[in-house]
Amino acid sequence: MASSTHVSDDDVLTNADDQQFEVFCIIWLDNNMQANDDRDTEQKLRSIINRFKRFKDVERCQQYINARSTEDRLIIIVSGRFGRKIVPTIHNLRQVISIYVYCMNEADNREWSKKYTKVKDVVTELDKLISQIEVDHKIQKIIAQFKTITFIFL
């Protein structure tokens, strides 16, 4: 069973498991996470990508994202309210490859997010969010492998 990774104020920028070879990481920014639903959802997401970070504070999350290597591949899940704040500041970072807005008001959040190409979807259902991340991650892994093969032969 995967254990939960909770990021404290002291380890935002220096977390030991960030030294793993896994370049993909899911970052979830939302201050309304529910404990029981959370654990189940986190386990499902970890079965897709093992590196998982959770934040309830926009500034701490942004610090963490900015401190990541440009070789990392970050998949961001963000609430609609936090998305309006953080997406404009992280959208152009190379390490951010996908952003998903998980919210209660799809129409309003789709409106502001449509100008950001890295926002892959705005969803209101967890199962849809998880399946979309799974499909997109498979594609991203193929692209990463292709880039590696291309680099080797150049």
XYZ file of C-alpha atoms in Angstrom:
154
model
C 0.000 0.000 0.000
C 1.376 3.402 -0.940
C 1.954 5.764 1.909
C 0.791 9.335 1.803
C 3.332 12.100 1.326
C 2.426 15.236 3.219
C 4.686 18.192 2.586
C 5.450 20.288 5.636
C 6.761 23.837 5.673
C 10.281 22.533 6.323
C 10.541 20.142 3.397
C 8.983 22.061 0.524
C 12.269 22.361 -1.323
C 14.224 19.376 0.027
C 12.191 16.202 0.066
C 14.221 12.987 -0.053
C 11.919 11.126 -2.419
C 12.449 13.839 -5.039
C 15.843 12.271 -5.638
C 14.227 9.210 -7.217
C 14.645 8.601 -10.913
C 10.951 9.103 -11.640
C 10.648 12.331 -13.632
C 6.850 12.423 -13.596
C 5.117 13.837 -10.526
C 1.493 14.622 -9.730
C 0.980 17.784 -7.700
C -2.459 18.406 -6.212
C -3.289 21.907 -4.984
C -6.615 22.159 -3.164
C -7.549 23.223 0.353
C -10.833 21.268 0.417
C -9.544 17.697 0.270
C -11.558 15.130 2.205
C -9.555 12.569 4.214
C -11.263 9.305 3.192
C -11.897 10.187 -0.441
C -8.394 11.597 -0.525
C -6.613 8.381 0.390
C -8.496 6.350 -2.191
C -7.912 8.946 -4.900
C -4.250 9.302 -3.976
C -3.761 5.530 -4.220
C -5.362 5.470 -7.657
C -3.177 8.344 -8.848
C -0.046 6.745 -7.357
C -0.808 3.595 -9.341
C -0.355 5.770 -12.447
C 2.536 7.966 -11.230
C 4.159 7.141 -7.907
C 5.473 10.622 -7.081
C 2.595 12.545 -5.546
C 2.648 15.840 -3.666
C -0.259 17.564 -2.003
C -0.513 21.242 -1.170
C -3.173 23.405 0.459
C -1.285 26.673 -0.019
C -0.701 28.381 -3.395
C 2.606 30.013 -2.433
C 4.155 26.803 -1.080
C 3.006 24.901 -4.143
C 4.459 27.520 -6.446
C 7.786 27.445 -4.564
C 7.906 23.678 -4.967
C 7.116 23.831 -8.698
C 9.674 26.585 -9.323
C 12.346 24.558 -7.506
C 11.846 21.485 -9.705
C 14.296 20.702 -12.458
C 13.276 21.563 -16.009
C 13.810 17.850 -16.685
C 10.955 16.946 -14.321
C 7.495 16.442 -15.798
C 4.805 17.842 -13.506
C 1.112 17.062 -13.789
C -0.849 19.624 -11.790
C -4.346 19.095 -10.371
C -5.792 22.320 -9.061
C -9.103 23.576 -7.717
C -10.863 26.251 -9.731
C -10.218 28.961 -7.161
C -6.513 28.152 -6.791
C -6.210 27.562 -10.522
C -7.117 31.157 -11.262
C -4.195 32.233 -9.053
C -1.467 29.758 -9.950
C -2.035 28.735 -13.583
C -0.953 32.109 -15.050
C 2.319 31.950 -13.088
C 3.268 28.307 -13.833
C 1.833 27.760 -17.296
C 5.013 28.667 -19.178
C 7.364 26.606 -17.003
C 8.973 23.768 -18.967
C 8.542 21.258 -16.129
C 4.747 21.752 -16.077
C 3.362 19.530 -18.828
C -0.322 19.186 -17.921
C -2.829 20.993 -15.740
C -6.234 19.633 -14.731
C -8.839 21.790 -13.029
C -10.927 19.721 -10.607
C -13.879 21.806 -9.500
C -17.585 22.100 -8.800
C -18.335 24.734 -11.460
C -17.151 23.431 -14.809
C -18.563 26.242 -16.968
C -16.929 29.136 -15.077
C -13.575 27.383 -14.814
C -13.598 26.289 -18.446
C -14.031 29.951 -19.403
C -10.901 31.322 -17.669
C -8.788 28.226 -18.385
C -9.375 28.000 -22.141
C -6.540 30.425 -22.911
C -3.976 28.092 -21.287
C -2.934 25.256 -23.602
C -1.508 23.127 -20.798
C -4.936 22.927 -19.142
C -5.954 19.535 -20.506
C -9.392 19.359 -18.935
C -11.811 20.897 -16.455
C -13.632 18.120 -14.612
C -16.148 17.720 -11.814
C -15.867 13.928 -11.378
C -12.894 12.161 -9.802
C -13.196 9.051 -11.966
C -13.036 11.151 -15.120
C -10.026 13.037 -13.748
C -8.153 9.828 -12.935
C -8.887 8.165 -16.277
C -7.871 11.308 -18.184
C -4.563 11.501 -16.307
C -3.948 7.809 -16.973
C -4.518 8.156 -20.727
C -2.461 11.344 -20.966
C 0.385 9.820 -18.947
C 0.635 6.850 -21.321
C 0.965 9.296 -24.214
C 3.541 11.394 -22.331
C 5.653 8.307 -21.591
C 5.661 7.349 -25.278
C 6.682 10.882 -26.248
C 9.467 10.871 -23.625
C 10.743 7.503 -24.887
C 10.662 8.734 -28.475
C 12.637 11.848 -27.531
C 15.221 9.673 -25.765
C 15.559 7.365 -28.767
C 15.797 10.327 -31.137
C 18.480 11.924 -28.948
C 20.518 8.695 -28.868
C 20.531 8.429 -32.657
C 21.385 12.065 -33.323
